[in-house]
């Protein structure tokens, strides 16, 4: 049963990824990416990370990609303004062939790990309570640094997006 | 199949490769951004799979931090795209060449 769920989610994730790089309209690509992200959320749930499953759907699919969709609609791009990509398909095929040895190398490296059962853990592994204990005990300094990073990116976005009055001068 | 670490790693590697192919093959700046997001997600999947393998919570916290950094990246990148489109009326990533040095005959 778990195998069937994993296989379905993996097929949806890979199909969404291929759709993302093959569609020419950015709107269709963004919707394919949402399919991929929600499938990955399901795989996080299979890996006993229920809190990350929630975060993936609420924050990734719900906030980041929605912001991206909002920007795509806001710019209102016409078909003739899209950049033409004459070498798209041939680059994808050649790149895929060149990436195969790299993938085989990584998989061989992981193949040396001893086999261990990966079934879903019960108890409170990955729940909000244990996640919060981990975050606020061992990872407090990175957590605070992230607040600084978010503040800096907020200021940076405002500086980028304001109208430049002194451009002509 | 869902019991093996290797199947999760294989899925993550496939997604990472798709993201890399998107970056090298597309000119549309939105698709490049989405490919970067896909690569970040593939790395997250490897983190969480190895965390489940070792029964440790720390990789999940790291994955959460990566998601927060991706949110910060999204704000800056998307405002950059808006400014770019407003000034140059184009989504082609090849126009990011204002810092490229010109080849002159006598240096």
PDB file of C-alpha atoms in Angstrom:
ATOM      1  CA  UNK A   1       0.000   0.000   0.000  1.00  0.00           C
ATOM      2  CA  UNK A   2       2.765   2.438   0.975  1.00  0.00           C
ATOM      3  CA  UNK A   3       4.665   1.405  -2.146  1.00  0.00           C
ATOM      4  CA  UNK A   4       1.724   2.355  -4.363  1.00  0.00           C
ATOM      5  CA  UNK A   5       1.397   5.747  -2.653  1.00  0.00           C
ATOM      6  CA  UNK A   6       5.140   6.387  -3.017  1.00  0.00           C
ATOM      7  CA  UNK A   7       5.112   5.379  -6.687  1.00  0.00           C
ATOM      8  CA  UNK A   8       2.130   7.599  -7.462  1.00  0.00           C
ATOM      9  CA  UNK A   9       3.631  10.601  -5.679  1.00  0.00           C
ATOM     10  CA  UNK A  10       6.991  10.056  -7.415  1.00  0.00           C
ATOM     11  CA  UNK A  11       5.337   9.870 -10.845  1.00  0.00           C
ATOM     12  CA  UNK A  12       3.385  13.071 -10.145  1.00  0.00           C
ATOM     13  CA  UNK A  13       6.547  14.831  -8.916  1.00  0.00           C
ATOM     14  CA  UNK A  14       8.647  13.846 -11.945  1.00  0.00           C
ATOM     15  CA  UNK A  15       5.810  14.604 -14.386  1.00  0.00           C
ATOM     16  CA  UNK A  16       5.317  18.029 -12.814  1.00  0.00           C
ATOM     17  CA  UNK A  17       9.033  18.721 -13.050  1.00  0.00           C
ATOM     18  CA  UNK A  18       9.184  17.803 -16.721  1.00  0.00           C
ATOM     19  CA  UNK A  19       6.061  19.866 -17.391  1.00  0.00           C
ATOM     20  CA  UNK A  20       7.727  22.817 -15.668  1.00  0.00           C
ATOM     21  CA  UNK A  21      10.746  22.874 -17.968  1.00  0.00           C
ATOM     22  CA  UNK A  22       8.817  21.989 -21.154  1.00  0.00           C
ATOM     23  CA  UNK A  23       5.837  24.393 -21.116  1.00  0.00           C
ATOM     24  CA  UNK A  24       6.526  27.693 -22.821  1.00  0.00           C
ATOM     25  CA  UNK A  25       3.950  29.701 -20.834  1.00  0.00           C
ATOM     26  CA  UNK A  26       5.229  30.623 -17.338  1.00  0.00           C
ATOM     27  CA  UNK A  27       1.711  30.207 -15.914  1.00  0.00           C
ATOM     28  CA  UNK A  28       1.514  26.547 -16.966  1.00  0.00           C
ATOM     29  CA  UNK A  29       5.018  25.968 -15.611  1.00  0.00           C
ATOM     30  CA  UNK A  30       4.076  27.434 -12.219  1.00  0.00           C
ATOM     31  CA  UNK A  31       1.015  25.177 -11.974  1.00  0.00           C
ATOM     32  CA  UNK A  32       3.193  22.141 -12.826  1.00  0.00           C
ATOM     33  CA  UNK A  33       5.600  23.218 -10.091  1.00  0.00           C
ATOM     34  CA  UNK A  34       2.711  23.317  -7.591  1.00  0.00           C
ATOM     35  CA  UNK A  35       1.889  19.677  -8.520  1.00  0.00           C
ATOM     36  CA  UNK A  36       5.527  18.729  -7.874  1.00  0.00           C
ATOM     37  CA  UNK A  37       5.678  20.553  -4.535  1.00  0.00           C
ATOM     38  CA  UNK A  38       2.464  18.989  -3.207  1.00  0.00           C
ATOM     39  CA  UNK A  39       3.689  15.518  -4.244  1.00  0.00           C
ATOM     40  CA  UNK A  40       6.956  16.182  -2.410  1.00  0.00           C
ATOM     41  CA  UNK A  41       4.891  17.190   0.630  1.00  0.00           C
ATOM     42  CA  UNK A  42       3.222  13.768   0.499  1.00  0.00           C
ATOM     43  CA  UNK A  43       6.633  12.106   0.339  1.00  0.00           C
ATOM     44  CA  UNK A  44       7.696  14.098   3.431  1.00  0.00           C
ATOM     45  CA  UNK A  45       4.644  12.641   5.174  1.00  0.00           C
ATOM     46  CA  UNK A  46       5.767   9.125   4.126  1.00  0.00           C
ATOM     47  CA  UNK A  47       9.169   9.905   5.674  1.00  0.00           C
ATOM     48  CA  UNK A  48       7.546  10.610   9.087  1.00  0.00           C
ATOM     49  CA  UNK A  49       7.811  14.405   8.868  1.00  0.00           C
ATOM     50  CA  UNK A  50       4.183  15.526   9.336  1.00  0.00           C
ATOM     51  CA  UNK A  51       5.154  19.057  10.351  1.00  0.00           C
ATOM     52  CA  UNK A  52       7.277  19.538   7.227  1.00  0.00           C
ATOM     53  CA  UNK A  53       4.375  18.169   5.164  1.00  0.00           C
ATOM     54  CA  UNK A  54       2.196  20.954   6.567  1.00  0.00           C
ATOM     55  CA  UNK A  55       4.898  23.589   6.064  1.00  0.00           C
ATOM     56  CA  UNK A  56       5.484  22.435   2.487  1.00  0.00           C
ATOM     57  CA  UNK A  57       1.829  22.851   1.553  1.00  0.00           C
ATOM     58  CA  UNK A  58       1.112  26.037   3.522  1.00  0.00           C
ATOM     59  CA  UNK A  59       4.400  27.888   2.966  1.00  0.00           C
ATOM     60  CA  UNK A  60       5.747  26.563  -0.344  1.00  0.00           C
ATOM     61  CA  UNK A  61       2.679  25.826  -2.427  1.00  0.00           C
ATOM     62  CA  UNK A  62       0.525  28.323  -0.571  1.00  0.00           C
ATOM     63  CA  UNK A  63       2.785  31.348  -0.174  1.00  0.00           C
ATOM     64  CA  UNK A  64       5.912  31.273  -2.350  1.00  0.00           C
ATOM     65  CA  UNK A  65       4.379  29.874  -5.536  1.00  0.00           C
ATOM     66  CA  UNK A  66       1.243  31.959  -5.033  1.00  0.00           C
ATOM     67  CA  UNK A  67       3.478  35.043  -4.881  1.00  0.00           C
ATOM     68  CA  UNK A  68       5.107  33.850  -8.121  1.00  0.00           C
ATOM     69  CA  UNK A  69       1.695  33.338  -9.771  1.00  0.00           C
ATOM     70  CA  UNK A  70       0.647  36.802  -8.579  1.00  0.00           C
ATOM     71  CA  UNK A  71       3.748  38.381 -10.171  1.00  0.00           C
ATOM     72  CA  UNK A  72       3.185  36.464 -13.443  1.00  0.00           C
ATOM     73  CA  UNK A  73      -0.417  37.720 -13.602  1.00  0.00           C
ATOM     74  CA  UNK A  74       0.637  41.226 -12.520  1.00  0.00           C
ATOM     75  CA  UNK A  75       3.150  41.585 -15.372  1.00  0.00           C
ATOM     76  CA  UNK A  76       0.519  40.376 -17.881  1.00  0.00           C
ATOM     77  CA  UNK A  77       3.011  39.036 -20.421  1.00  0.00           C
ATOM     78  CA  UNK A  78       1.829  38.604 -24.006  1.00  0.00           C
ATOM     79  CA  UNK A  79       2.876  35.639 -26.117  1.00  0.00           C
ATOM     80  CA  UNK A  80       5.141  37.674 -28.383  1.00  0.00           C
ATOM     81  CA  UNK A  81       7.068  39.074 -25.413  1.00  0.00           C
ATOM     82  CA  UNK A  82       8.240  35.627 -24.301  1.00  0.00           C
ATOM     83  CA  UNK A  83      11.901  35.049 -25.204  1.00  0.00           C
ATOM     84  CA  UNK A  84      12.330  32.601 -28.077  1.00  0.00           C
ATOM     85  CA  UNK A  85      14.307  29.523 -27.138  1.00  0.00           C
ATOM     86  CA  UNK A  86      15.350  27.781 -30.344  1.00  0.00           C
ATOM     87  CA  UNK A  87      17.794  25.315 -28.731  1.00  0.00           C
ATOM     88  CA  UNK A  88      15.545  24.265 -25.839  1.00  0.00           C
ATOM     89  CA  UNK A  89      14.832  20.621 -26.683  1.00  0.00           C
ATOM     90  CA  UNK A  90      18.292  19.727 -27.943  1.00  0.00           C
ATOM     91  CA  UNK A  91      19.902  21.278 -24.843  1.00  0.00           C
ATOM     92  CA  UNK A  92      17.603  19.267 -22.579  1.00  0.00           C
ATOM     93  CA  UNK A  93      18.422  15.986 -24.360  1.00  0.00           C
ATOM     94  CA  UNK A  94      22.202  16.562 -24.427  1.00  0.00           C
ATOM     95  CA  UNK A  95      22.189  17.786 -20.808  1.00  0.00           C
ATOM     96  CA  UNK A  96      20.226  14.728 -19.667  1.00  0.00           C
ATOM     97  CA  UNK A  97      22.752  12.406 -21.305  1.00  0.00           C
ATOM     98  CA  UNK A  98      25.647  14.296 -19.707  1.00  0.00           C
ATOM     99  CA  UNK A  99      24.022  14.168 -16.235  1.00  0.00           C
ATOM    100  CA  UNK A 100      23.603  10.362 -16.213  1.00  0.00           C
ATOM    101  CA  UNK A 101      27.202   9.556 -15.009  1.00  0.00           C
ATOM    102  CA  UNK A 102      26.887  12.095 -12.172  1.00  0.00           C
ATOM    103  CA  UNK A 103      23.604  10.512 -11.047  1.00  0.00           C
ATOM    104  CA  UNK A 104      25.075   7.004 -11.193  1.00  0.00           C
ATOM    105  CA  UNK A 105      28.021   8.173  -9.067  1.00  0.00           C
ATOM    106  CA  UNK A 106      25.745   9.581  -6.350  1.00  0.00           C
ATOM    107  CA  UNK A 107      23.501   6.498  -6.346  1.00  0.00           C
ATOM    108  CA  UNK A 108      26.533   4.187  -6.082  1.00  0.00           C
ATOM    109  CA  UNK A 109      27.766   6.217  -3.117  1.00  0.00           C
ATOM    110  CA  UNK A 110      24.417   5.834  -1.347  1.00  0.00           C
ATOM    111  CA  UNK A 111      24.192   2.146  -2.313  1.00  0.00           C
ATOM    112  CA  UNK A 112      26.984   1.332   0.155  1.00  0.00           C
ATOM    113  CA  UNK A 113      24.756   2.330   3.117  1.00  0.00           C
ATOM    114  CA  UNK A 114      23.486  -0.681   5.085  1.00  0.00           C
ATOM    115  CA  UNK A 115      19.825  -1.451   4.463  1.00  0.00           C
ATOM    116  CA  UNK A 116      17.386  -0.416   7.140  1.00  0.00           C
ATOM    117  CA  UNK A 117      13.588  -0.398   7.314  1.00  0.00           C
ATOM    118  CA  UNK A 118      12.133   3.040   6.558  1.00  0.00           C
ATOM    119  CA  UNK A 119       8.501   2.479   7.587  1.00  0.00           C
ATOM    120  CA  UNK A 120       6.548   5.320   9.166  1.00  0.00           C
ATOM    121  CA  UNK A 121       7.572   6.008  12.759  1.00  0.00           C
ATOM    122  CA  UNK A 122       4.842   6.498  15.302  1.00  0.00           C
ATOM    123  CA  UNK A 123       5.246   8.256  18.643  1.00  0.00           C
ATOM    124  CA  UNK A 124       6.060  11.939  18.208  1.00  0.00           C
ATOM    125  CA  UNK A 125       8.859  11.759  15.659  1.00  0.00           C
ATOM    126  CA  UNK A 126       8.419  14.819  13.435  1.00  0.00           C
ATOM    127  CA  UNK A 127       5.452  16.221  15.329  1.00  0.00           C
ATOM    128  CA  UNK A 128       5.165  19.913  16.175  1.00  0.00           C
ATOM    129  CA  UNK A 129       6.164  19.330  19.796  1.00  0.00           C
ATOM    130  CA  UNK A 130       9.419  17.478  19.129  1.00  0.00           C
ATOM    131  CA  UNK A 131      10.186  19.752  16.175  1.00  0.00           C
ATOM    132  CA  UNK A 132       9.835  22.845  18.365  1.00  0.00           C
ATOM    133  CA  UNK A 133      11.988  21.324  21.114  1.00  0.00           C
ATOM    134  CA  UNK A 134      14.694  20.590  18.560  1.00  0.00           C
ATOM    135  CA  UNK A 135      14.423  24.034  16.952  1.00  0.00           C
ATOM    136  CA  UNK A 136      14.532  26.073  20.152  1.00  0.00           C
ATOM    137  CA  UNK A 137      17.150  23.987  21.947  1.00  0.00           C
ATOM    138  CA  UNK A 138      19.822  23.197  19.382  1.00  0.00           C
ATOM    139  CA  UNK A 139      19.011  25.551  16.531  1.00  0.00           C
ATOM    140  CA  UNK A 140      18.202  28.798  18.308  1.00  0.00           C
ATOM    141  CA  UNK A 141      21.046  30.873  16.794  1.00  0.00           C
ATOM    142  CA  UNK A 142      20.297  29.906  13.151  1.00  0.00           C
ATOM    143  CA  UNK A 143      16.630  30.621  13.864  1.00  0.00           C
ATOM    144  CA  UNK A 144      17.459  34.160  15.014  1.00  0.00           C
ATOM    145  CA  UNK A 145      19.840  34.661  12.066  1.00  0.00           C
ATOM    146  CA  UNK A 146      16.989  33.741   9.716  1.00  0.00           C
ATOM    147  CA  UNK A 147      14.912  36.576  11.136  1.00  0.00           C
ATOM    148  CA  UNK A 148      17.773  38.945  10.258  1.00  0.00           C
ATOM    149  CA  UNK A 149      17.933  37.459   6.753  1.00  0.00           C
ATOM    150  CA  UNK A 150      14.191  37.900   6.218  1.00  0.00           C
ATOM    151  CA  UNK A 151      14.418  41.521   7.400  1.00  0.00           C
ATOM    152  CA  UNK A 152      17.324  42.184   5.022  1.00  0.00           C
ATOM    153  CA  UNK A 153      15.460  40.644   2.088  1.00  0.00           C
ATOM    154  CA  UNK A 154      12.374  42.728   2.960  1.00  0.00           C
ATOM    155  CA  UNK A 155      14.427  45.932   2.896  1.00  0.00           C
ATOM    156  CA  UNK A 156      16.165  44.795  -0.296  1.00  0.00           C
ATOM    157  CA  UNK A 157      12.869  44.123  -2.060  1.00  0.00           C
ATOM    158  CA  UNK A 158      11.547  47.569  -1.097  1.00  0.00           C
ATOM    159  CA  UNK A 159      14.742  49.260  -2.318  1.00  0.00           C
ATOM    160  CA  UNK A 160      14.590  47.402  -5.634  1.00  0.00           C
ATOM    161  CA  UNK A 161      10.947  48.097  -6.285  1.00  0.00           C
ATOM    162  CA  UNK A 162      10.708  51.809  -5.473  1.00  0.00           C
ATOM    163  CA  UNK A 163      10.658  54.334  -8.295  1.00  0.00           C
ATOM    164  CA  UNK A 164      14.037  55.963  -8.925  1.00  0.00           C
ATOM    165  CA  UNK A 165      13.450  59.732  -9.016  1.00  0.00           C
ATOM    166  CA  UNK A 166      17.036  60.768  -9.729  1.00  0.00           C
ATOM    167  CA  UNK A 167      17.556  58.603 -12.774  1.00  0.00           C
ATOM    168  CA  UNK A 168      17.701  61.441 -15.314  1.00  0.00           C
ATOM    169  CA  UNK A 169      19.927  63.655 -13.163  1.00  0.00           C
TER     170      UNK A 169
ATOM    171  CA  UNK B   1      10.160   0.230  -2.554  1.00  0.00           C
ATOM    172  CA  UNK B   2       9.131   2.841  -0.002  1.00  0.00           C
ATOM    173  CA  UNK B   3      11.310   1.024   2.540  1.00  0.00           C
ATOM    174  CA  UNK B   4      14.536   1.708   0.688  1.00  0.00           C
ATOM    175  CA  UNK B   5      16.658   4.797   1.221  1.00  0.00           C
ATOM    176  CA  UNK B   6      17.897   4.480  -2.355  1.00  0.00           C
ATOM    177  CA  UNK B   7      14.487   5.076  -3.947  1.00  0.00           C
ATOM    178  CA  UNK B   8      14.126   8.428  -2.157  1.00  0.00           C
ATOM    179  CA  UNK B   9      17.666   9.413  -3.142  1.00  0.00           C
ATOM    180  CA  UNK B  10      16.943   8.411  -6.755  1.00  0.00           C
ATOM    181  CA  UNK B  11      13.783  10.551  -6.809  1.00  0.00           C
ATOM    182  CA  UNK B  12      15.692  13.510  -5.349  1.00  0.00           C
ATOM    183  CA  UNK B  13      18.488  13.125  -7.900  1.00  0.00           C
ATOM    184  CA  UNK B  14      15.973  12.994 -10.778  1.00  0.00           C
ATOM    185  CA  UNK B  15      14.293  16.179  -9.537  1.00  0.00           C
ATOM    186  CA  UNK B  16      17.653  17.911  -9.044  1.00  0.00           C
ATOM    187  CA  UNK B  17      18.678  16.967 -12.590  1.00  0.00           C
ATOM    188  CA  UNK B  18      15.386  18.290 -13.978  1.00  0.00           C
ATOM    189  CA  UNK B  19      16.010  21.579 -12.181  1.00  0.00           C
ATOM    190  CA  UNK B  20      19.542  21.774 -13.542  1.00  0.00           C
ATOM    191  CA  UNK B  21      18.313  21.060 -17.089  1.00  0.00           C
ATOM    192  CA  UNK B  22      15.739  23.834 -16.680  1.00  0.00           C
ATOM    193  CA  UNK B  23      18.443  26.302 -15.667  1.00  0.00           C
ATOM    194  CA  UNK B  24      20.761  25.516 -18.565  1.00  0.00           C
ATOM    195  CA  UNK B  25      18.132  25.183 -21.295  1.00  0.00           C
ATOM    196  CA  UNK B  26      15.581  27.954 -20.707  1.00  0.00           C
ATOM    197  CA  UNK B  27      15.913  31.688 -21.308  1.00  0.00           C
ATOM    198  CA  UNK B  28      12.694  32.698 -19.560  1.00  0.00           C
ATOM    199  CA  UNK B  29      13.710  34.145 -16.198  1.00  0.00           C
ATOM    200  CA  UNK B  30      10.586  32.780 -14.455  1.00  0.00           C
ATOM    201  CA  UNK B  31      11.433  29.215 -15.467  1.00  0.00           C
ATOM    202  CA  UNK B  32      15.005  29.691 -14.215  1.00  0.00           C
ATOM    203  CA  UNK B  33      13.623  30.795 -10.842  1.00  0.00           C
ATOM    204  CA  UNK B  34      11.245  27.820 -10.667  1.00  0.00           C
ATOM    205  CA  UNK B  35      14.103  25.447 -11.512  1.00  0.00           C
ATOM    206  CA  UNK B  36      16.114  26.836  -8.594  1.00  0.00           C
ATOM    207  CA  UNK B  37      13.131  26.189  -6.319  1.00  0.00           C
ATOM    208  CA  UNK B  38      12.904  22.610  -7.615  1.00  0.00           C
ATOM    209  CA  UNK B  39      16.606  22.016  -6.880  1.00  0.00           C
ATOM    210  CA  UNK B  40      16.153  23.369  -3.325  1.00  0.00           C
ATOM    211  CA  UNK B  41      13.251  20.960  -2.856  1.00  0.00           C
ATOM    212  CA  UNK B  42      15.312  18.013  -4.088  1.00  0.00           C
ATOM    213  CA  UNK B  43      17.987  18.834  -1.498  1.00  0.00           C
ATOM    214  CA  UNK B  44      15.257  19.064   1.155  1.00  0.00           C
ATOM    215  CA  UNK B  45      14.078  15.584   0.184  1.00  0.00           C
ATOM    216  CA  UNK B  46      17.591  14.165   0.636  1.00  0.00           C
ATOM    217  CA  UNK B  47      17.841  15.851   4.053  1.00  0.00           C
ATOM    218  CA  UNK B  48      14.529  14.432   5.258  1.00  0.00           C
ATOM    219  CA  UNK B  49      15.228  10.939   3.855  1.00  0.00           C
ATOM    220  CA  UNK B  50      18.601  10.768   5.615  1.00  0.00           C
ATOM    221  CA  UNK B  51      16.985  12.100   8.787  1.00  0.00           C
ATOM    222  CA  UNK B  52      14.446   9.280   8.716  1.00  0.00           C
ATOM    223  CA  UNK B  53      17.249   6.801   8.000  1.00  0.00           C
ATOM    224  CA  UNK B  54      19.198   7.912  11.084  1.00  0.00           C
ATOM    225  CA  UNK B  55      16.034   8.602  13.153  1.00  0.00           C
ATOM    226  CA  UNK B  56      17.206  12.149  13.864  1.00  0.00           C
ATOM    227  CA  UNK B  57      15.110  15.325  13.870  1.00  0.00           C
ATOM    228  CA  UNK B  58      17.952  17.706  12.958  1.00  0.00           C
ATOM    229  CA  UNK B  59      17.676  17.367   9.141  1.00  0.00           C
ATOM    230  CA  UNK B  60      14.018  18.316   9.358  1.00  0.00           C
ATOM    231  CA  UNK B  61      14.996  21.542  11.127  1.00  0.00           C
ATOM    232  CA  UNK B  62      17.597  22.149   8.409  1.00  0.00           C
ATOM    233  CA  UNK B  63      14.942  21.589   5.729  1.00  0.00           C
ATOM    234  CA  UNK B  64      12.700  24.110   7.501  1.00  0.00           C
ATOM    235  CA  UNK B  65      15.564  26.643   7.460  1.00  0.00           C
ATOM    236  CA  UNK B  66      16.055  26.013   3.727  1.00  0.00           C
ATOM    237  CA  UNK B  67      12.343  26.730   3.176  1.00  0.00           C
ATOM    238  CA  UNK B  68      12.668  30.035   5.076  1.00  0.00           C
ATOM    239  CA  UNK B  69      15.720  30.995   2.971  1.00  0.00           C
ATOM    240  CA  UNK B  70      13.745  30.130  -0.172  1.00  0.00           C
ATOM    241  CA  UNK B  71      11.024  32.540   0.986  1.00  0.00           C
ATOM    242  CA  UNK B  72      13.597  35.328   1.423  1.00  0.00           C
ATOM    243  CA  UNK B  73      15.042  34.499  -1.997  1.00  0.00           C
ATOM    244  CA  UNK B  74      11.569  34.629  -3.568  1.00  0.00           C
ATOM    245  CA  UNK B  75      10.949  38.183  -2.304  1.00  0.00           C
ATOM    246  CA  UNK B  76      14.231  39.551  -3.677  1.00  0.00           C
ATOM    247  CA  UNK B  77      14.179  37.606  -6.950  1.00  0.00           C
ATOM    248  CA  UNK B  78      10.587  38.501  -7.816  1.00  0.00           C
ATOM    249  CA  UNK B  79      11.058  42.207  -7.086  1.00  0.00           C
ATOM    250  CA  UNK B  80      14.175  42.049  -9.279  1.00  0.00           C
ATOM    251  CA  UNK B  81      12.098  40.523 -12.102  1.00  0.00           C
ATOM    252  CA  UNK B  82       9.468  43.272 -11.748  1.00  0.00           C
ATOM    253  CA  UNK B  83      12.125  46.013 -11.983  1.00  0.00           C
ATOM    254  CA  UNK B  84      13.791  44.269 -14.922  1.00  0.00           C
ATOM    255  CA  UNK B  85      10.552  43.907 -16.843  1.00  0.00           C
ATOM    256  CA  UNK B  86       9.555  47.508 -16.115  1.00  0.00           C
ATOM    257  CA  UNK B  87      12.862  48.868 -17.459  1.00  0.00           C
ATOM    258  CA  UNK B  88      13.704  46.538 -20.334  1.00  0.00           C
ATOM    259  CA  UNK B  89      10.314  45.039 -21.311  1.00  0.00           C
ATOM    260  CA  UNK B  90      11.862  41.592 -21.615  1.00  0.00           C
ATOM    261  CA  UNK B  91      12.014  38.319 -19.679  1.00  0.00           C
ATOM    262  CA  UNK B  92      15.117  37.011 -21.426  1.00  0.00           C
ATOM    263  CA  UNK B  93      17.873  36.120 -18.963  1.00  0.00           C
ATOM    264  CA  UNK B  94      20.501  37.052 -21.577  1.00  0.00           C
ATOM    265  CA  UNK B  95      19.922  40.768 -20.876  1.00  0.00           C
ATOM    266  CA  UNK B  96      21.748  40.448 -17.538  1.00  0.00           C
ATOM    267  CA  UNK B  97      25.014  41.443 -19.189  1.00  0.00           C
ATOM    268  CA  UNK B  98      25.519  45.032 -18.019  1.00  0.00           C
ATOM    269  CA  UNK B  99      28.510  43.952 -15.921  1.00  0.00           C
ATOM    270  CA  UNK B 100      30.189  42.104 -18.782  1.00  0.00           C
ATOM    271  CA  UNK B 101      33.498  43.632 -19.802  1.00  0.00           C
ATOM    272  CA  UNK B 102      33.838  44.799 -23.362  1.00  0.00           C
ATOM    273  CA  UNK B 103      36.651  43.380 -25.452  1.00  0.00           C
ATOM    274  CA  UNK B 104      38.642  46.335 -26.706  1.00  0.00           C
ATOM    275  CA  UNK B 105      41.583  46.167 -29.088  1.00  0.00           C
ATOM    276  CA  UNK B 106      44.176  47.849 -26.885  1.00  0.00           C
ATOM    277  CA  UNK B 107      42.816  46.860 -23.497  1.00  0.00           C
TER     278      UNK B 107
END
